[in-house]
PDB file of C-alpha atoms in Angstrom:
ATOM      1  CA  GLY A  19    -127.955-246.382 114.023  1.00 83.00           C
ATOM      2  CA  TYR A  20    -124.376-247.078 115.545  1.00 81.00           C
ATOM      3  CA  LEU A  21    -122.760-247.382 111.605  1.00 86.00           C
ATOM      4  CA  GLU A  22    -121.872-245.215 108.684  1.00 87.00           C
ATOM      5  CA  THR A  23    -121.140-246.760 105.274  1.00 89.00           C
ATOM      6  CA  ASP A  24    -120.538-245.294 102.197  1.00 88.00           C
ATOM      7  CA  GLY A  25    -121.236-248.866 100.564  1.00 87.00           C
ATOM      8  CA  SER A  26    -117.563-250.333 100.916  1.00 88.00           C
ATOM      9  CA  HIS A  27    -116.431-249.242 104.115  1.00 90.00           C
ATOM     10  CA  PHE A  28    -117.956-248.872 107.841  1.00 89.00           C
ATOM     11  CA  TRP A  29    -116.964-246.584 110.563  1.00 84.00           C
ATOM     12  CA  LEU A  30    -118.262-245.908 114.323  1.00 76.00           C
ATOM     13  CA  ALA A  31    -122.103-242.843 114.249  1.00 78.00           C
ATOM     14  CA  PRO A  32    -122.477-240.251 117.214  1.00 73.00           C
ATOM     15  CA  LYS A  33    -125.054-242.845 118.192  1.00 73.00           C
ATOM     16  CA  VAL A  34    -122.601-244.884 119.730  1.00 67.00           C
ATOM     17  CA  LEU A  35    -121.946-242.195 122.451  1.00 61.00           C
ATOM     18  CA  ARG A  36    -124.617-242.927 124.030  1.00 66.00           C
ATOM     19  CA  PHE A  37    -123.431-245.155 125.429  1.00 66.00           C
ATOM     20  CA  SER A  38    -120.273-243.343 126.999  1.00 61.00           C
ATOM     21  CA  GLY A  39    -122.815-241.128 128.331  1.00 57.00           C
ATOM     22  CA  SER A  40    -125.418-243.220 130.148  1.00 55.00           C
ATOM     23  CA  TYR A  41    -121.840-245.041 131.212  1.00 61.00           C
ATOM     24  CA  LEU A  42    -120.591-241.429 132.354  1.00 58.00           C
ATOM     25  CA  ALA A  43    -123.475-240.334 133.677  1.00 54.00           C
ATOM     26  CA  SER A  44    -124.973-243.292 135.830  1.00 54.00           C
ATOM     27  CA  ALA A  45    -121.214-244.883 136.906  1.00 73.00           C
ATOM     28  CA  ARG A  46    -120.985-244.346 140.835  1.00 82.00           C
ATOM     29  CA  LEU A  47    -116.690-244.385 139.998  1.00 87.00           C
ATOM     30  CA  PRO A  48    -116.211-241.273 138.124  1.00 86.00           C
ATOM     31  CA  ARG A  49    -119.297-239.671 139.827  1.00 87.00           C
ATOM     32  CA  VAL A  50    -116.999-239.981 143.235  1.00 91.00           C
ATOM     33  CA  LEU A  51    -114.219-239.520 141.682  1.00 93.00           C
ATOM     34  CA  GLN A  52    -114.733-235.900 139.588  1.00 92.00           C
ATOM     35  CA  PRO A  53    -114.411-233.491 143.024  1.00 94.00           C
ATOM     36  CA  THR A  54    -111.128-234.862 143.949  1.00 95.00           C
ATOM     37  CA  LEU A  55    -109.725-234.518 140.345  1.00 95.00           C
ATOM     38  CA  ASN A  56    -110.943-231.450 139.491  1.00 94.00           C
ATOM     39  CA  ARG A  57    -109.437-230.403 143.700  1.00 95.00           C
ATOM     40  CA  LEU A  58    -105.858-231.047 142.433  1.00 95.00           C
ATOM     41  CA  ALA A  59    -106.037-230.157 139.257  1.00 93.00           C
ATOM     42  CA  ALA A  60    -106.529-227.019 140.747  1.00 93.00           C
ATOM     43  CA  GLN A  61    -104.671-227.098 143.596  1.00 93.00           C
ATOM     44  CA  THR A  62    -101.165-228.105 141.363  1.00 92.00           C
ATOM     45  CA  GLN A  63    -102.244-227.417 137.512  1.00 89.00           C
ATOM     46  CA  GLN A  64    -101.668-230.356 136.319  1.00 91.00           C
ATOM     47  CA  SER A  65    -103.506-233.441 134.799  1.00 89.00           C
ATOM     48  CA  PHE A  66    -105.176-236.123 136.924  1.00 94.00           C
ATOM     49  CA  SER A  67    -107.468-239.482 135.536  1.00 94.00           C
ATOM     50  CA  ALA A  68    -108.889-242.375 137.324  1.00 95.00           C
ATOM     51  CA  VAL A  69    -108.704-245.131 134.646  1.00 93.00           C
ATOM     52  CA  VAL A  70    -109.901-248.885 134.997  1.00 93.00           C
ATOM     53  CA  LEU A  71    -107.918-251.851 134.007  1.00 93.00           C
ATOM     54  CA  ASP A  72    -109.760-253.752 131.159  1.00 92.00           C
ATOM     55  CA  GLY A  73    -107.987-256.657 129.454  1.00 91.00           C
ATOM     56  CA  ASP A  74    -105.276-255.746 127.462  1.00 93.00           C
ATOM     57  CA  GLU A  75    -105.657-251.754 127.897  1.00 93.00           C
ATOM     58  CA  VAL A  76    -105.973-249.046 130.829  1.00 94.00           C
ATOM     59  CA  VAL A  77    -109.570-247.306 130.117  1.00 90.00           C
ATOM     60  CA  ILE A  78    -110.116-243.422 131.845  1.00 91.00           C
ATOM     61  CA  VAL A  79    -113.624-243.176 133.222  1.00 90.00           C
ATOM     62  CA  ALA A  80    -113.058-239.568 134.753  1.00 91.00           C
ATOM     63  CA  ARG A  81    -110.462-237.124 133.950  1.00 90.00           C
ATOM     64  CA  SER A  82    -109.988-233.506 135.719  1.00 88.00           C
ATOM     65  CA  GLY A  83    -110.898-230.540 134.693  1.00 70.00           C
ATOM     66  CA  VAL A  84    -109.264-227.773 133.236  1.00 55.00           C
ATOM     67  CA  TYR A  85    -107.309-225.023 134.721  1.00 50.00           C
ATOM     68  CA  GLY A  86    -104.633-222.659 134.458  1.00 46.00           C
ATOM     69  CA  ALA A  87    -101.956-221.599 137.495  1.00 42.00           C
ATOM     70  CA  PRO A  88    -103.626-217.993 138.763  1.00 41.00           C
ATOM     71  CA  SER A  89    -101.764-215.059 137.646  1.00 38.00           C
ATOM     72  CA  ARG A  90    -100.842-211.921 140.443  1.00 39.00           C
ATOM     73  CA  SER A  91    -103.576-210.303 139.795  1.00 40.00           C
ATOM     74  CA  GLY A  92    -105.548-213.809 140.337  1.00 39.00           C
ATOM     75  CA  VAL A  93    -107.278-214.408 137.200  1.00 39.00           C
ATOM     76  CA  LEU A  94    -106.364-217.478 135.883  1.00 37.00           C
ATOM     77  CA  SER A  95    -104.064-218.130 132.987  1.00 38.00           C
ATOM     78  CA  ALA A  96    -103.773-219.856 129.891  1.00 39.00           C
ATOM     79  CA  PRO A  97    -103.969-224.341 131.537  1.00 41.00           C
ATOM     80  CA  SER A  98    -100.254-225.055 131.756  1.00 41.00           C
ATOM     81  CA  ARG A  99    -100.363-229.075 132.358  1.00 43.00           C
ATOM     82  CA  THR A 100     -99.683-231.871 130.353  1.00 44.00           C
ATOM     83  CA  MET A 101    -102.726-233.004 127.740  1.00 47.00           C
ATOM     84  CA  ALA A 102    -100.282-236.228 126.799  1.00 49.00           C
ATOM     85  CA  TYR A 103    -101.835-237.615 122.898  1.00 47.00           C
ATOM     86  CA  GLY A 104    -104.506-239.788 123.854  1.00 51.00           C
ATOM     87  CA  LEU A 105    -105.591-239.040 127.357  1.00 63.00           C
ATOM     88  CA  HIS A 106    -109.394-238.278 127.166  1.00 74.00           C
ATOM     89  CA  LEU A 107    -111.849-238.984 128.525  1.00 77.00           C
ATOM     90  CA  GLY A 108    -112.319-242.499 127.640  1.00 81.00           C
ATOM     91  CA  ALA A 109    -109.551-243.445 125.975  1.00 84.00           C
ATOM     92  CA  ARG A 110    -108.439-246.772 125.699  1.00 89.00           C
ATOM     93  CA  LEU A 111    -104.378-247.309 126.164  1.00 93.00           C
ATOM     94  CA  PRO A 112    -101.924-250.124 126.795  1.00 95.00           C
ATOM     95  CA  ALA A 113    -101.741-251.234 130.146  1.00 96.00           C
ATOM     96  CA  HIS A 114     -97.820-252.640 129.280  1.00 97.00           C
ATOM     97  CA  PRO A 115     -96.266-249.158 129.599  1.00 96.00           C
ATOM     98  CA  THR A 116     -98.057-247.244 131.314  1.00 96.00           C
ATOM     99  CA  SER A 117     -98.344-245.613 135.270  1.00 97.00           C
ATOM    100  CA  THR A 118    -101.917-247.043 135.674  1.00 97.00           C
ATOM    101  CA  GLY A 119    -102.225-250.213 134.107  1.00 97.00           C
ATOM    102  CA  ARG A 120     -98.564-251.102 136.128  1.00 97.00           C
ATOM    103  CA  VAL A 121    -100.124-249.700 139.064  1.00 98.00           C
ATOM    104  CA  LEU A 122    -103.550-252.823 138.354  1.00 97.00           C
ATOM    105  CA  LEU A 123    -101.871-254.743 136.722  1.00 97.00           C
ATOM    106  CA  ALA A 124     -99.686-255.000 140.453  1.00 97.00           C
ATOM    107  CA  ALA A 125    -102.799-255.442 142.388  1.00 97.00           C
ATOM    108  CA  LEU A 126    -103.759-258.732 140.476  1.00 96.00           C
ATOM    109  CA  PRO A 127    -103.150-262.304 141.777  1.00 95.00           C
ATOM    110  CA  THR A 128     -99.629-264.068 140.628  1.00 93.00           C
ATOM    111  CA  ALA A 129    -101.799-266.712 138.969  1.00 95.00           C
ATOM    112  CA  GLU A 130    -104.046-264.099 136.954  1.00 96.00           C
ATOM    113  CA  PHE A 131    -101.015-261.646 136.149  1.00 96.00           C
ATOM    114  CA  THR A 132     -98.879-264.173 134.988  1.00 95.00           C
ATOM    115  CA  GLN A 133    -101.742-265.687 132.457  1.00 95.00           C
ATOM    116  CA  TRP A 134    -101.768-261.295 131.250  1.00 96.00           C
ATOM    117  CA  LEU A 135     -98.450-261.616 130.979  1.00 94.00           C
ATOM    118  CA  GLN A 136     -98.746-264.949 128.870  1.00 92.00           C
ATOM    119  CA  GLY A 137    -101.546-263.672 126.001  1.00 90.00           C
ATOM    120  CA  CYS A 138    -100.589-259.765 125.632  1.00 90.00           C
ATOM    121  CA  MET A 139     -98.961-258.465 122.985  1.00 90.00           C
ATOM    122  CA  LEU A 140     -95.535-256.341 124.237  1.00 94.00           C
ATOM    123  CA  GLN A 141     -95.525-253.205 121.491  1.00 94.00           C
ATOM    124  CA  ARG A 142     -92.760-250.566 121.793  1.00 96.00           C
ATOM    125  CA  LEU A 143     -94.373-246.890 122.073  1.00 94.00           C
ATOM    126  CA  THR A 144     -90.499-245.468 122.247  1.00 95.00           C
ATOM    127  CA  PRO A 145     -87.195-246.508 122.877  1.00 96.00           C
ATOM    128  CA  HIS A 146     -87.837-246.850 126.765  1.00 95.00           C
ATOM    129  CA  THR A 147     -90.919-248.993 126.742  1.00 96.00           C
ATOM    130  CA  VAL A 148     -90.260-252.292 128.205  1.00 96.00           C
ATOM    131  CA  THR A 149     -91.686-254.805 126.196  1.00 95.00           C
ATOM    132  CA  GLN A 150     -89.791-258.182 127.413  1.00 95.00           C
ATOM    133  CA  ARG A 151     -91.743-260.364 129.477  1.00 95.00           C
ATOM    134  CA  SER A 152     -89.196-261.050 132.645  1.00 96.00           C
ATOM    135  CA  ALA A 153     -88.368-257.483 132.939  1.00 96.00           C
ATOM    136  CA  LEU A 154     -91.955-256.585 133.035  1.00 97.00           C
ATOM    137  CA  ARG A 155     -92.411-259.026 135.555  1.00 97.00           C
ATOM    138  CA  LYS A 156     -89.652-257.246 137.559  1.00 97.00           C
ATOM    139  CA  VAL A 157     -91.473-253.807 137.589  1.00 97.00           C
ATOM    140  CA  VAL A 158     -94.803-254.813 138.355  1.00 97.00           C
ATOM    141  CA  ALA A 159     -92.981-256.327 141.337  1.00 97.00           C
ATOM    142  CA  GLN A 160     -91.564-252.531 142.041  1.00 97.00           C
ATOM    143  CA  VAL A 161     -94.334-251.780 142.075  1.00 97.00           C
ATOM    144  CA  ARG A 162     -96.063-254.358 143.725  1.00 97.00           C
ATOM    145  CA  ARG A 163     -93.782-253.846 146.433  1.00 97.00           C
ATOM    146  CA  ASP A 164     -93.617-249.646 145.890  1.00 97.00           C
ATOM    147  CA  ASP A 165     -97.660-249.410 145.943  1.00 97.00           C
ATOM    148  CA  PHE A 166     -97.015-246.885 143.113  1.00 98.00           C
ATOM    149  CA  CYS A 167     -95.546-246.594 139.727  1.00 97.00           C
ATOM    150  CA  LEU A 168     -93.078-244.030 137.551  1.00 96.00           C
ATOM    151  CA  ALA A 169     -93.183-244.302 134.221  1.00 95.00           C
ATOM    152  CA  VAL A 170     -90.501-242.207 132.469  1.00 94.00           C
ATOM    153  CA  GLU A 171     -91.988-241.861 129.011  1.00 93.00           C
ATOM    154  CA  GLU A 172     -92.288-245.086 127.871  1.00 94.00           C
ATOM    155  CA  HIS A 173     -95.576-244.580 126.488  1.00 93.00           C
ATOM    156  CA  GLU A 174     -94.874-241.389 125.133  1.00 92.00           C
ATOM    157  CA  LEU A 175     -91.946-239.172 124.481  1.00 92.00           C
ATOM    158  CA  GLY A 176     -91.836-236.286 126.732  1.00 90.00           C
ATOM    159  CA  VAL A 177     -94.505-237.421 129.411  1.00 90.00           C
ATOM    160  CA  HIS A 178     -93.958-238.733 132.881  1.00 92.00           C
ATOM    161  CA  ALA A 179     -96.545-240.390 134.969  1.00 94.00           C
ATOM    162  CA  LEU A 180     -97.246-241.078 138.190  1.00 96.00           C
ATOM    163  CA  ALA A 181    -100.034-244.001 139.411  1.00 98.00           C
ATOM    164  CA  VAL A 182    -101.074-244.575 142.899  1.00 98.00           C
ATOM    165  CA  PRO A 183    -104.161-247.097 143.731  1.00 98.00           C
ATOM    166  CA  LEU A 184    -107.160-246.370 144.701  1.00 97.00           C
ATOM    167  CA  ARG A 185    -108.551-249.093 146.911  1.00 96.00           C
ATOM    168  CA  ASN A 186    -111.930-250.048 148.200  1.00 94.00           C
ATOM    169  CA  LEU A 187    -112.795-250.948 151.917  1.00 94.00           C
ATOM    170  CA  GLN A 188    -111.930-254.346 151.997  1.00 94.00           C
ATOM    171  CA  GLY A 189    -108.662-253.127 150.543  1.00 95.00           C
ATOM    172  CA  HIS A 190    -109.077-254.827 146.835  1.00 95.00           C
ATOM    173  CA  THR A 191    -107.852-252.107 143.880  1.00 96.00           C
ATOM    174  CA  VAL A 192    -110.851-251.192 141.724  1.00 94.00           C
ATOM    175  CA  ALA A 193    -109.282-248.341 140.448  1.00 95.00           C
ATOM    176  CA  ALA A 194    -105.311-246.590 140.196  1.00 97.00           C
ATOM    177  CA  LEU A 195    -105.472-242.875 140.310  1.00 97.00           C
ATOM    178  CA  ASN A 196    -102.180-240.660 137.792  1.00 96.00           C
ATOM    179  CA  VAL A 197    -100.677-237.302 137.632  1.00 95.00           C
ATOM    180  CA  VAL A 198     -99.102-236.911 134.476  1.00 92.00           C
ATOM    181  CA  ALA A 199     -96.014-233.881 133.700  1.00 88.00           C
ATOM    182  CA  SER A 200     -93.849-232.917 131.211  1.00 85.00           C
ATOM    183  CA  PRO A 201     -89.989-233.225 131.775  1.00 81.00           C
ATOM    184  CA  GLN A 202     -89.886-229.073 130.937  1.00 79.00           C
ATOM    185  CA  GLN A 203     -92.142-228.773 134.073  1.00 79.00           C
ATOM    186  CA  MET A 204     -90.749-230.750 136.606  1.00 83.00           C
ATOM    187  CA  GLN A 205     -88.517-233.443 135.813  1.00 88.00           C
ATOM    188  CA  ALA A 206     -89.718-237.203 136.760  1.00 88.00           C
ATOM    189  CA  GLN A 207     -87.720-237.165 140.198  1.00 89.00           C
ATOM    190  CA  THR A 208     -89.916-233.767 141.008  1.00 90.00           C
ATOM    191  CA  LEU A 209     -92.666-234.984 140.132  1.00 91.00           C
ATOM    192  CA  GLN A 210     -91.952-238.589 142.236  1.00 93.00           C
ATOM    193  CA  ARG A 211     -91.574-235.716 144.997  1.00 93.00           C
ATOM    194  CA  ASP A 212     -93.504-233.580 145.139  1.00 93.00           C
ATOM    195  CA  MET A 213     -97.247-234.565 143.339  1.00 95.00           C
ATOM    196  CA  LEU A 214     -96.369-238.492 145.520  1.00 97.00           C
ATOM    197  CA  PRO A 215     -97.419-237.046 149.055  1.00 97.00           C
ATOM    198  CA  LEU A 216    -101.084-235.903 147.469  1.00 96.00           C
ATOM    199  CA  LEU A 217    -101.610-238.895 145.512  1.00 97.00           C
ATOM    200  CA  GLN A 218    -101.651-241.020 148.728  1.00 97.00           C
ATOM    201  CA  GLU A 219    -103.249-238.580 150.672  1.00 97.00           C
ATOM    202  CA  ALA A 220    -106.353-238.217 147.747  1.00 97.00           C
ATOM    203  CA  ALA A 221    -106.571-242.287 148.022  1.00 97.00           C
ATOM    204  CA  ARG A 222    -106.773-241.818 151.410  1.00 96.00           C
ATOM    205  CA  GLU A 223    -109.371-239.444 151.784  1.00 94.00           C
ATOM    206  CA  VAL A 224    -111.263-241.700 149.077  1.00 95.00           C
ATOM    207  CA  ARG A 225    -110.927-245.276 149.824  1.00 94.00           C
ATOM    208  CA  GLY A 226    -114.257-244.773 151.890  1.00 92.00           C
ATOM    209  CA  LEU A 227    -116.717-243.971 148.627  1.00 91.00           C
ATOM    210  CA  LEU A 228    -114.832-246.656 146.471  1.00 88.00           C
TER     211      LEU A 228
END
């Protein structure tokens, strides 16, 4: 019952959602992070996600709720946050052009990252995507030094993304936390200036829970 067919082609049936539903209902990481994501979204009217690394891709395991900006009357208006293409709960995105992917790659041991880099296809998604292995190695090294990543229209045109690592008390990176915004909302430098302190504080707050 997990596949449907017309006799010559197969496609996934709705029953496969039981797997993701069971994971999201029982997994500790999404449950722990959801209140923080919702608080950040309500505070800033932006989109926040928690992401883990899975091979060449990252997987969104938690997403902020939808909040609009409060009007003068106190009533929430329509959501103003950027909803980049494919950024839904459970979505899988390539690791190399995404802010979260680079943060998670920066946490890998050097030998493991080298092996990952050698086996990964660095697909060009926008004119800004880094596709040279040597260049990506330098980018990830910079992310490791900075302890955050700002990706400017590399995964999708019109979308900036800023991410920080989420570490447990042992210092191991277990996920990445990011925010996305469009250039119309704020420029990349403004995104980093205004949102990085919020992301870093949130990472400190949840560290004891991971």
